[in-house]
Each structure stands twice: as structure tokens, then as C-alpha cells.
Coordinates of C-alpha atoms and ligand atoms in Angstrom, one line a residue:
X1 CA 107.0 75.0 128.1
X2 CA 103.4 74.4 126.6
X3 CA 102.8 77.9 127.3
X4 CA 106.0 79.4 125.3
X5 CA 104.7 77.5 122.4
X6 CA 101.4 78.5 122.7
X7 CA 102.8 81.9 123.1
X8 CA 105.0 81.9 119.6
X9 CA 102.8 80.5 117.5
X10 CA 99.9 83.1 118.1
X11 CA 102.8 85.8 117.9
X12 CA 103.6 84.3 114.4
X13 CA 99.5 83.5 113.5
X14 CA 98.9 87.4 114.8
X15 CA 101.9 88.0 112.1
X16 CA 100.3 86.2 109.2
X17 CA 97.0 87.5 110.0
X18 CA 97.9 91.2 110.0
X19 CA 100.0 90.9 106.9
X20 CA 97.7 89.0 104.8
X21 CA 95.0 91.8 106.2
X22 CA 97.4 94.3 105.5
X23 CA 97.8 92.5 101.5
X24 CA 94.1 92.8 100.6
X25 CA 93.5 96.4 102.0
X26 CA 96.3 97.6 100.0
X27 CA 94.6 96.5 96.7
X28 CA 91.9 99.4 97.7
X29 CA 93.9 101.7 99.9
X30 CA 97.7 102.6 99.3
X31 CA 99.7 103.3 102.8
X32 CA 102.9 103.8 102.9
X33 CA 104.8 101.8 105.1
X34 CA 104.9 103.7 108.6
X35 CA 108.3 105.3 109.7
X36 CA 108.1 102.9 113.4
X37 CA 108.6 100.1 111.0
X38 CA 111.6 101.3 109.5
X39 CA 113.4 98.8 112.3
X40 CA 111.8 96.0 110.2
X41 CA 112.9 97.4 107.1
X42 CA 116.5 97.6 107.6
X43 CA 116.8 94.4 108.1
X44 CA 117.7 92.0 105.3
X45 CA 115.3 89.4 105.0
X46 CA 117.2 85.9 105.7
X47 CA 115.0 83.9 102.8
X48 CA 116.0 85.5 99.6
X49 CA 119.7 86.5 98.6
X50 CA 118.0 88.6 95.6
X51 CA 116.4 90.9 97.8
X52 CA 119.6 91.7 100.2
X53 CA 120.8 95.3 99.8
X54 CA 124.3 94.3 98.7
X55 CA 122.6 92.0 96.1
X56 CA 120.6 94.5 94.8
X57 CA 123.5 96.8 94.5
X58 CA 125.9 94.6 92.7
X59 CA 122.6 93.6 90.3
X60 CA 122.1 97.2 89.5
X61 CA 125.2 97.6 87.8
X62 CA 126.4 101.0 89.8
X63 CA 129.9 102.4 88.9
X64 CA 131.8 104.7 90.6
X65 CA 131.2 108.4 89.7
X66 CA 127.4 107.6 89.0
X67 CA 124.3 109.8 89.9
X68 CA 121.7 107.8 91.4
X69 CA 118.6 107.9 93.1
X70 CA 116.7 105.6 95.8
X71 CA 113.4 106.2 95.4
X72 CA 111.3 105.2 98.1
X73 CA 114.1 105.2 100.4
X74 CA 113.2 104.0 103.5
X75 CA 115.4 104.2 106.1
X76 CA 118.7 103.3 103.9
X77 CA 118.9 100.4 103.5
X78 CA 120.0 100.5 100.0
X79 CA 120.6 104.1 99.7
X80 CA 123.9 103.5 101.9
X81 CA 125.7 100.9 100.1
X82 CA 124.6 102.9 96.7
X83 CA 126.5 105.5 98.2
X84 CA 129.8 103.6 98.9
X85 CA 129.7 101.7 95.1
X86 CA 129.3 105.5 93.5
X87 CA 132.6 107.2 95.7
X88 CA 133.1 110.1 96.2
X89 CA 133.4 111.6 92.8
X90 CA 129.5 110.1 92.8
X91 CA 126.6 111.3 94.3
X92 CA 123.3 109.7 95.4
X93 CA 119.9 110.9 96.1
X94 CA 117.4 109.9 98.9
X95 CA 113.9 110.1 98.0
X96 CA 110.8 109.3 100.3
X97 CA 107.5 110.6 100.9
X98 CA 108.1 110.3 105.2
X99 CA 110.5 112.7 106.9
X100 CA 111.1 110.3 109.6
X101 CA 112.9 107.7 106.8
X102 CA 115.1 110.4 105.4
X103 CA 116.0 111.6 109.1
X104 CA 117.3 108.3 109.2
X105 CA 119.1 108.5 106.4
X106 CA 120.5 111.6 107.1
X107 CA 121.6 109.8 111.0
X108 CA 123.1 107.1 109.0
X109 CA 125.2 109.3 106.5
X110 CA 126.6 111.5 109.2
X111 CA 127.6 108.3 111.3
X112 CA 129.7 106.7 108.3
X113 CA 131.2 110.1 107.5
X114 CA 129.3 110.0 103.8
X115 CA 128.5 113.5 102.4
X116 CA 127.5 112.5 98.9
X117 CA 123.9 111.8 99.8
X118 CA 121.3 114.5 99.6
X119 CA 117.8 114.1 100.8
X120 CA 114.4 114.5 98.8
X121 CA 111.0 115.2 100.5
X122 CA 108.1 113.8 98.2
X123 CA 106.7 111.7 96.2
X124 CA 107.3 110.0 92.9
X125 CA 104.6 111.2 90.5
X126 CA 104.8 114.2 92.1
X127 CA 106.9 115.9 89.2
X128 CA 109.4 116.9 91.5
X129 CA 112.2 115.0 89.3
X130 CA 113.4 116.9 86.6
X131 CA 115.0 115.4 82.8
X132 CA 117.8 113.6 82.2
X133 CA 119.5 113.9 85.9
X134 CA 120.4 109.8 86.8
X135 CA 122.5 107.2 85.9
X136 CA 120.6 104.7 87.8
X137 CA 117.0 104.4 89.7
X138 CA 116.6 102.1 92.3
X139 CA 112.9 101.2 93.3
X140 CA 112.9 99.2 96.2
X141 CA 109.7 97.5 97.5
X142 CA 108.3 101.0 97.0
X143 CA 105.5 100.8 93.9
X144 CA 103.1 98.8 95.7
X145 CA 102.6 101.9 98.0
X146 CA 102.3 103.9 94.7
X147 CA 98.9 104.8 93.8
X148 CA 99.9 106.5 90.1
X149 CA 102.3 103.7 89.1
X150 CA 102.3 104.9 85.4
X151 CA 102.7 108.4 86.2
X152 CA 105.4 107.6 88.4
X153 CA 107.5 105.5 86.4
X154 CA 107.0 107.9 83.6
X155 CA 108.7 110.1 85.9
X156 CA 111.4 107.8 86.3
X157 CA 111.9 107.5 82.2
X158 CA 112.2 111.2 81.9
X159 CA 114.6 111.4 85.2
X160 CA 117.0 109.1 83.9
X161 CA 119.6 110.2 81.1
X162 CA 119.3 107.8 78.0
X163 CA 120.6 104.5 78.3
X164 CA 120.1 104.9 82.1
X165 CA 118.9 102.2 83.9
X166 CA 115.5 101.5 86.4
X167 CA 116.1 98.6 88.8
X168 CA 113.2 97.5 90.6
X169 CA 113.0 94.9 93.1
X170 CA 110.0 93.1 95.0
X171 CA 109.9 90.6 97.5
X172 CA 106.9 88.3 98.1
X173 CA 106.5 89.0 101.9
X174 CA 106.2 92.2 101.4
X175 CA 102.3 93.4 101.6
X176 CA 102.4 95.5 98.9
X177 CA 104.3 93.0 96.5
X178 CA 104.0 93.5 92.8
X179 CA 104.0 90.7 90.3
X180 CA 106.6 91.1 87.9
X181 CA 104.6 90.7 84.7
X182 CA 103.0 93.9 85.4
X183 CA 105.7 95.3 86.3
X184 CA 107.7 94.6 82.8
X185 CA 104.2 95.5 81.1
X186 CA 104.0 99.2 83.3
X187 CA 107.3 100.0 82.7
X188 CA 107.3 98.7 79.0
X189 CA 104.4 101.3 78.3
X190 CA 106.6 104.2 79.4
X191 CA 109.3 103.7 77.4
X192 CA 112.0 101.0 78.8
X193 CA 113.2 98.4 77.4
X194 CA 113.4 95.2 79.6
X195 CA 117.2 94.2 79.9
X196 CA 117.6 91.7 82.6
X197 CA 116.2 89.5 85.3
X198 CA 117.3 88.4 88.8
X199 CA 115.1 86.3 91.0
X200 CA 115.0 83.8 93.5
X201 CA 112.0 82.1 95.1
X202 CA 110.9 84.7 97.0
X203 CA 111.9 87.8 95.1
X204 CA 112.8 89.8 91.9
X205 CA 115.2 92.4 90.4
X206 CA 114.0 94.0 87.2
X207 CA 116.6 95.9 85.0
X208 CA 114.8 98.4 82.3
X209 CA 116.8 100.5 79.8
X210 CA 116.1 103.8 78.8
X211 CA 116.9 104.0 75.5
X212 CA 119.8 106.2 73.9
X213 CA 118.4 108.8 71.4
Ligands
SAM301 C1 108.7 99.2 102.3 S1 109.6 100.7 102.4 C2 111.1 100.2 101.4 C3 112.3 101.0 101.8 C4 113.6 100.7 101.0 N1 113.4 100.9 99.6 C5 114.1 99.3 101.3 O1 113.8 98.4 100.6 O2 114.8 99.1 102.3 C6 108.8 101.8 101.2 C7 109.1 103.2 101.3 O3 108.6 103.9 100.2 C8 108.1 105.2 100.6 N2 107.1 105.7 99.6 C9 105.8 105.2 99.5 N3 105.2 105.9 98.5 C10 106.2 106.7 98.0 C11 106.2 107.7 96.9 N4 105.1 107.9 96.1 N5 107.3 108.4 96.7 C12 108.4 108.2 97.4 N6 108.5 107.3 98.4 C13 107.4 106.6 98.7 C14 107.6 104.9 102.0 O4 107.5 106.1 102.7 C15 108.6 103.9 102.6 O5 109.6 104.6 103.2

């Protein structure tokens, strides 16, 4: 018995140990979250209702009919449900730097039957985004892992159509979590206007307004 509790709390100090490593290198270096993790990334994390895919969706004020894309994808967490709340007459696109996540998208799609999402191969900043294409951009524990973060949200501003909206979520476990302050002041040098705030204790969803012309 002494041994199984020796046993668990090493697994969880090994846990904290690596993460907090993992928090301080990425202030230097910027790695994207590796593909074997995508197991851990699916899951919704049980602490914060803010940062729960469904949450995030309903927060993000996506209609049906919409053109959205998940930037920083992962393995779909997010991207799915986006692709239910936009129908059919909607479409959604999936957006990551690995193509291990989007194969997993892709799996995921096929197995629910969805055929509105299409899959994107690189990275935000790289100026493979185009003017005035989205409705809605979801960025998803995903700027951390950005080294450009201007550049790349002022890819986002010219991507969305006007009055299209940016949400962007963080969560505090993640090792490459954001503070929100720089967040509003990053995005507010681009060009968006804040428009609204969800957070818990543990997490945050950012709304930002492109402005009509
Ligand atoms: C922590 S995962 C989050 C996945 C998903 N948004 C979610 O919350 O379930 C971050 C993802 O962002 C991707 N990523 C990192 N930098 C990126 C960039 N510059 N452009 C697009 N994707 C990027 C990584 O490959 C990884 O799949």
C-alpha cells in the first residue's frame, strides 16, 4: 500500500516537474505540442468548464451556415463540435502546423460522417490565409507555441471578414499559457476590438471584433 503511494505521488511530482520545466523553456524556445500527446489533448480538462470544447463553442457565438477556422487544431477537439454548430450549409477549416493532428482530424471527420471540414498544413504567420475568408477564428491553447504572435494575429485580422470575430482561449495548465492582458494588448495593436470575456479560475475565452468598414 506504502509502495502505491510512493508510486503516485512521484508519477504526479515527475508531472509537475516536467511541466513546470517544460513552462520556462518555452519562454526561450517555442515547441509545438508533439502529435503523441494529442491523447492528452483531446481530453477536456475536468477543472475549468471555460476551457471545455463545447464551452468554447457556445462562447464563440458560431451560427449555422458560418465559415470558420481552428487554428492550431490539434487533434479536433474543437474543430469537431465547430463543425456540427456550422451544418451543413457551413464549412469549417482545420489548421495545424503537424500532419499527424490533422490526420486525426481527418479520422475523426470520416468516422462521424462530416464532410464540411477541410484540412490546412501550416502555420499561422505563415501568410497562407488569404482576406476576408472567416466568420469566426478559434485559437485554442495555440499562441503560446507561436513564435510571431503579432504577425500571426495580424494574419487572423486580415482573414476574417469585417465584423468577424477571434476567440481565443488559454488555460493555466497549459505550458505554454498566455496571460490575458497581453493577449487583449497583442490583439488590440492589430486591429480588434475587445468585445467580451469568459473565465473561470483556471482559464479564459477572449472575444475580439474585427471592425466593419
Ligand atoms: C496544445 S495543442 C491545442 C490543440 C487544440 N486547439 C485544442 O485545444 O484541443 C496546440 C496545437 O497548435 C499547433 N500549432 C503550433 N504552432 C502553430 C502555428 N504556428 N500554426 C498552426 N498550428 C500551430 C500544434 O501543432 C498543436 O497541434
Amino acid at each position: 500500500m506504502n509502495t502505491t503511494i510512493a508510486i503516485v505521488f512521484a508519477l504526479i511530482a515527475i508531472i509537475i516537474i516536467v511541466s513546470l520545466i517544460w513552462r520556462l523553456a518555452s519562454h526561450r524556445i517555442k515547441i509545438p505540442c508533439p502529435s503523441w500527446l494529442g491523447w492528452m489533448v483531446e481530453l477536456d480538462n475536468p477543472f475549468s468548464k471555460i476551457h471545455k470544447a463545447r464551452h468554447i463553442i457556445a462562447n464563440s457565438d458560431i451560427q449555422n451556415g458560418m465559415t470558420v477556422i481552428d487554428i492550431g487544431c490539434g487533434p479536433g477537439r474543437v474543430t469537431i463540435l465547430a463543425a456540427e454548430k456550422v451544418g451543413l450549409t457551413g464549412k469549417v477549416v482545420a489548421m495545424d502546423l503537424q500532419a499527424a493532428m490533422l490526420a486525426k482530424v481527418e479520422a475523426k471527420a470520416k468516422e462521424r460522417g462530416i464532410a464540411t471540414i477541410s484540412l490546412l498544413h501550416a502555420g499561422v504567420g505563415e501568410g497562407m490565409l488569404g482576406q476576408n475568408m472567416f466568420d469566426r477564428a478559434l485559437m485554442v491553447s495555440v499562441l503560446g507555441e507561436i513564435p510571431k504572435q503579432k504577425a500571426a494575429l495580424q494574419e487572423v485580422f486580415n482573414a476574417l471578414k469585417s465584423g468577424g470575430i477571434l476567440s481565443v482561449t488559454e488555460i493555466i495548465f497549459d505550458p505554454h499559457y498566455q496571460r490575458l492582458g497581453k493577449i487583449v494588448m497583442l490583439a488590440q495593436e492589430v486591429g480588434f476590438e475587445k468585445q467580451e470575456q469568459f473565465s473561470d479560475w483556471a482559464s479564459y475565452t477572449l472575444l475580439f471584433r474585427k471592425p466593419s468598414q
